[in-house]
């Protein structure tokens, strides 16, 4: 299972690339989501993530998040891999979430990489690490940075070994996550692509597009497979 920003859209969190609501429509990624941007203007980057963090914490998980949490409890072995950084899968009750792009509700030291507890999210400048004094940064993956090795390893292994792969609410444009559905299809899995729009979605043998919102399609899939549970 691979999820992207579309899964959180019905919780009111803007996606990255949808024309009217996406984050990147307001800011260019290279201005804010790169190590170079943080080196140039750490305070601006800190404030942008602090705003997104406030938004995420104020949002509630939706029916799509809840359906995925329920799916794992219904019996099949589910590996939930997400590109989302908002923590909504965990808040919906998903126990094991493999975060490929980190989590913006956490901060870490920009020098030593250690995750750090902080209550300074409202600061207008990126706060110092309590241990070494370097700036804190959000615990997310920026363009040009490597993904967390363990999460990526789990994702690749699950894609190559699963019987069914669902890609939900992702534009499938950012590697290496974008390759996961095709790895699964090449290994013989049945791949369902759940998205509001057919735009940009690849097709091929064993790829089954399902048009609709995550909050509608995922509960319906569960209801079809496990009626009245
Ligand atoms: P995108 O914004 O690129 O794509 C969101 C996808 O969700 C689009 O294909 C929409 O059509 C679809 N969508 C929107 N609302 C939906 C809904 N209610 N139900 C189902 N689908 C819906 O977001 P991602 O693919 O997650 O990375 O973007 C991948 C990565 O690009 C992000 O993790 C982020 C960004 O750069 C980093 O910041 C490293």
PDB file of C-alpha atoms in Angstrom, residues 114-220:
ATOM      1  CA  UNK A 114      18.977  13.439  16.065  1.00  0.00           C
ATOM      2  CA  UNK A 115      15.193  13.840  16.557  1.00  0.00           C
ATOM      3  CA  UNK A 116      14.651  16.529  19.193  1.00  0.00           C
ATOM      4  CA  UNK A 117      11.603  17.393  21.289  1.00  0.00           C
ATOM      5  CA  UNK A 118      10.789  21.074  20.996  1.00  0.00           C
ATOM      6  CA  UNK A 119       7.983  23.390  22.037  1.00  0.00           C
ATOM      7  CA  UNK A 120       9.410  26.216  19.908  1.00  0.00           C
ATOM      8  CA  UNK A 121       7.258  25.613  16.814  1.00  0.00           C
ATOM      9  CA  UNK A 122       5.824  29.109  17.032  1.00  0.00           C
ATOM     10  CA  UNK A 123       9.255  30.714  16.967  1.00  0.00           C
ATOM     11  CA  UNK A 124       9.785  33.047  14.031  1.00  0.00           C
ATOM     12  CA  UNK A 125      13.363  31.813  13.698  1.00  0.00           C
ATOM     13  CA  UNK A 126      14.546  28.204  13.467  1.00  0.00           C
ATOM     14  CA  UNK A 127      15.331  27.346  17.116  1.00  0.00           C
ATOM     15  CA  UNK A 128      18.722  26.016  18.228  1.00  0.00           C
ATOM     16  CA  UNK A 129      19.330  22.355  19.045  1.00  0.00           C
ATOM     17  CA  UNK A 130      19.401  22.085  22.862  1.00  0.00           C
ATOM     18  CA  UNK A 131      22.513  19.896  22.671  1.00  0.00           C
ATOM     19  CA  UNK A 132      24.784  21.436  20.055  1.00  0.00           C
ATOM     20  CA  UNK A 133      23.188  24.786  19.191  1.00  0.00           C
ATOM     21  CA  UNK A 134      22.805  24.078  15.460  1.00  0.00           C
ATOM     22  CA  UNK A 135      19.454  25.018  13.943  1.00  0.00           C
ATOM     23  CA  UNK A 136      16.534  22.619  14.265  1.00  0.00           C
ATOM     24  CA  UNK A 137      14.858  21.548  11.037  1.00  0.00           C
ATOM     25  CA  UNK A 138      11.703  19.556  10.307  1.00  0.00           C
ATOM     26  CA  UNK A 139      12.267  15.788  10.258  1.00  0.00           C
ATOM     27  CA  UNK A 140      11.326  15.512   6.592  1.00  0.00           C
ATOM     28  CA  UNK A 141      13.124  14.518   3.413  1.00  0.00           C
ATOM     29  CA  UNK A 142      13.967  17.409   1.121  1.00  0.00           C
ATOM     30  CA  UNK A 143      14.634  17.272  -2.620  1.00  0.00           C
ATOM     31  CA  UNK A 144      18.112  15.922  -3.189  1.00  0.00           C
ATOM     32  CA  UNK A 145      18.275  14.111   0.161  1.00  0.00           C
ATOM     33  CA  UNK A 146      18.293  10.339   0.625  1.00  0.00           C
ATOM     34  CA  UNK A 147      15.188   8.598   1.934  1.00  0.00           C
ATOM     35  CA  UNK A 148      15.232   6.869   5.326  1.00  0.00           C
ATOM     36  CA  UNK A 149      17.020   3.621   4.469  1.00  0.00           C
ATOM     37  CA  UNK A 150      14.870   1.269   6.548  1.00  0.00           C
ATOM     38  CA  UNK A 151      11.527   2.640   5.287  1.00  0.00           C
ATOM     39  CA  UNK A 152      12.720   2.398   1.689  1.00  0.00           C
ATOM     40  CA  UNK A 153      13.973  -1.144   2.198  1.00  0.00           C
ATOM     41  CA  UNK A 154      10.616  -2.220   3.668  1.00  0.00           C
ATOM     42  CA  UNK A 155       8.778  -0.534   0.785  1.00  0.00           C
ATOM     43  CA  UNK A 156      10.888  -2.177  -1.920  1.00  0.00           C
ATOM     44  CA  UNK A 157      10.637  -5.616  -0.321  1.00  0.00           C
ATOM     45  CA  UNK A 158       6.873  -5.363   0.122  1.00  0.00           C
ATOM     46  CA  UNK A 159       6.365  -4.143  -3.459  1.00  0.00           C
ATOM     47  CA  UNK A 160       8.335  -7.066  -4.836  1.00  0.00           C
ATOM     48  CA  UNK A 161       6.570  -9.665  -2.675  1.00  0.00           C
ATOM     49  CA  UNK A 162       2.926  -8.552  -2.383  1.00  0.00           C
ATOM     50  CA  UNK A 163      -0.122 -10.099  -4.077  1.00  0.00           C
ATOM     51  CA  UNK A 164      -2.058  -6.818  -4.217  1.00  0.00           C
ATOM     52  CA  UNK A 165      -0.604  -3.311  -4.334  1.00  0.00           C
ATOM     53  CA  UNK A 166      -2.731  -0.210  -3.846  1.00  0.00           C
ATOM     54  CA  UNK A 167      -1.379   3.213  -4.819  1.00  0.00           C
ATOM     55  CA  UNK A 168      -3.745   5.789  -3.351  1.00  0.00           C
ATOM     56  CA  UNK A 169      -3.821   9.549  -3.929  1.00  0.00           C
ATOM     57  CA  UNK A 170      -0.396   9.985  -5.446  1.00  0.00           C
ATOM     58  CA  UNK A 171       0.659  11.584  -8.718  1.00  0.00           C
ATOM     59  CA  UNK A 172       3.482   9.030  -8.913  1.00  0.00           C
ATOM     60  CA  UNK A 173       5.982  11.643 -10.004  1.00  0.00           C
ATOM     61  CA  UNK A 174       8.560  11.585  -7.235  1.00  0.00           C
ATOM     62  CA  UNK A 175      11.085   8.761  -7.186  1.00  0.00           C
ATOM     63  CA  UNK A 176      11.761   6.306  -5.728  1.00  0.00           C
ATOM     64  CA  UNK A 177       8.160   6.006  -4.448  1.00  0.00           C
ATOM     65  CA  UNK A 178       6.876   6.407  -8.012  1.00  0.00           C
ATOM     66  CA  UNK A 179       8.483   3.128  -9.033  1.00  0.00           C
ATOM     67  CA  UNK A 180       6.877   1.011  -6.328  1.00  0.00           C
ATOM     68  CA  UNK A 181       3.616   0.219  -8.195  1.00  0.00           C
ATOM     69  CA  UNK A 182       5.563  -0.808 -11.288  1.00  0.00           C
ATOM     70  CA  UNK A 183       7.916  -2.993  -9.251  1.00  0.00           C
ATOM     71  CA  UNK A 184       4.845  -4.707  -7.817  1.00  0.00           C
ATOM     72  CA  UNK A 185       3.216  -5.140 -11.243  1.00  0.00           C
ATOM     73  CA  UNK A 186       6.424  -6.502 -12.750  1.00  0.00           C
ATOM     74  CA  UNK A 187       6.609  -9.037  -9.919  1.00  0.00           C
ATOM     75  CA  UNK A 188       3.075 -10.238 -10.702  1.00  0.00           C
ATOM     76  CA  UNK A 189       0.946  -8.311  -8.196  1.00  0.00           C
ATOM     77  CA  UNK A 190      -2.470  -6.922  -9.007  1.00  0.00           C
ATOM     78  CA  UNK A 191      -2.083  -3.122  -8.762  1.00  0.00           C
ATOM     79  CA  UNK A 192      -5.009  -0.827  -7.974  1.00  0.00           C
ATOM     80  CA  UNK A 193      -4.462   2.883  -8.568  1.00  0.00           C
ATOM     81  CA  UNK A 194      -7.003   4.919  -6.611  1.00  0.00           C
ATOM     82  CA  UNK A 195      -7.087   8.547  -7.704  1.00  0.00           C
ATOM     83  CA  UNK A 196      -9.591  11.318  -8.251  1.00  0.00           C
ATOM     84  CA  UNK A 197      -8.196  11.935 -11.684  1.00  0.00           C
ATOM     85  CA  UNK A 198      -6.850   9.726 -14.490  1.00  0.00           C
ATOM     86  CA  UNK A 199      -4.437  12.540 -15.425  1.00  0.00           C
ATOM     87  CA  UNK A 200      -0.819  11.431 -15.540  1.00  0.00           C
ATOM     88  CA  UNK A 201      -1.492   7.932 -14.195  1.00  0.00           C
ATOM     89  CA  UNK A 202       0.393   5.243 -16.040  1.00  0.00           C
ATOM     90  CA  UNK A 203      -1.413   2.204 -17.302  1.00  0.00           C
ATOM     91  CA  UNK A 204      -0.233  -1.275 -18.171  1.00  0.00           C
ATOM     92  CA  UNK A 205      -0.805  -4.949 -17.621  1.00  0.00           C
ATOM     93  CA  UNK A 206      -2.034  -5.714 -14.091  1.00  0.00           C
ATOM     94  CA  UNK A 207      -2.647  -1.997 -13.394  1.00  0.00           C
ATOM     95  CA  UNK A 208      -6.265  -1.245 -12.518  1.00  0.00           C
ATOM     96  CA  UNK A 209      -7.274   2.405 -12.203  1.00  0.00           C
ATOM     97  CA  UNK A 210     -10.067   3.133  -9.740  1.00  0.00           C
ATOM     98  CA  UNK A 211     -11.391   6.650 -10.194  1.00  0.00           C
ATOM     99  CA  UNK A 212     -12.725   8.281  -7.074  1.00  0.00           C
ATOM    100  CA  UNK A 213     -11.756   9.894  -3.812  1.00  0.00           C
ATOM    101  CA  UNK A 214      -9.790   7.906  -1.259  1.00  0.00           C
ATOM    102  CA  UNK A 215     -12.430   8.648   1.381  1.00  0.00           C
ATOM    103  CA  UNK A 216     -15.100   7.011  -0.771  1.00  0.00           C
ATOM    104  CA  UNK A 217     -13.224   4.249  -2.582  1.00  0.00           C
ATOM    105  CA  UNK A 218     -11.291   2.766   0.361  1.00  0.00           C
ATOM    106  CA  UNK A 219     -14.313   2.227   2.657  1.00  0.00           C
ATOM    107  CA  UNK A 220     -16.212   0.816  -0.360  1.00  0.00           C
TER     108      UNK A 220
END
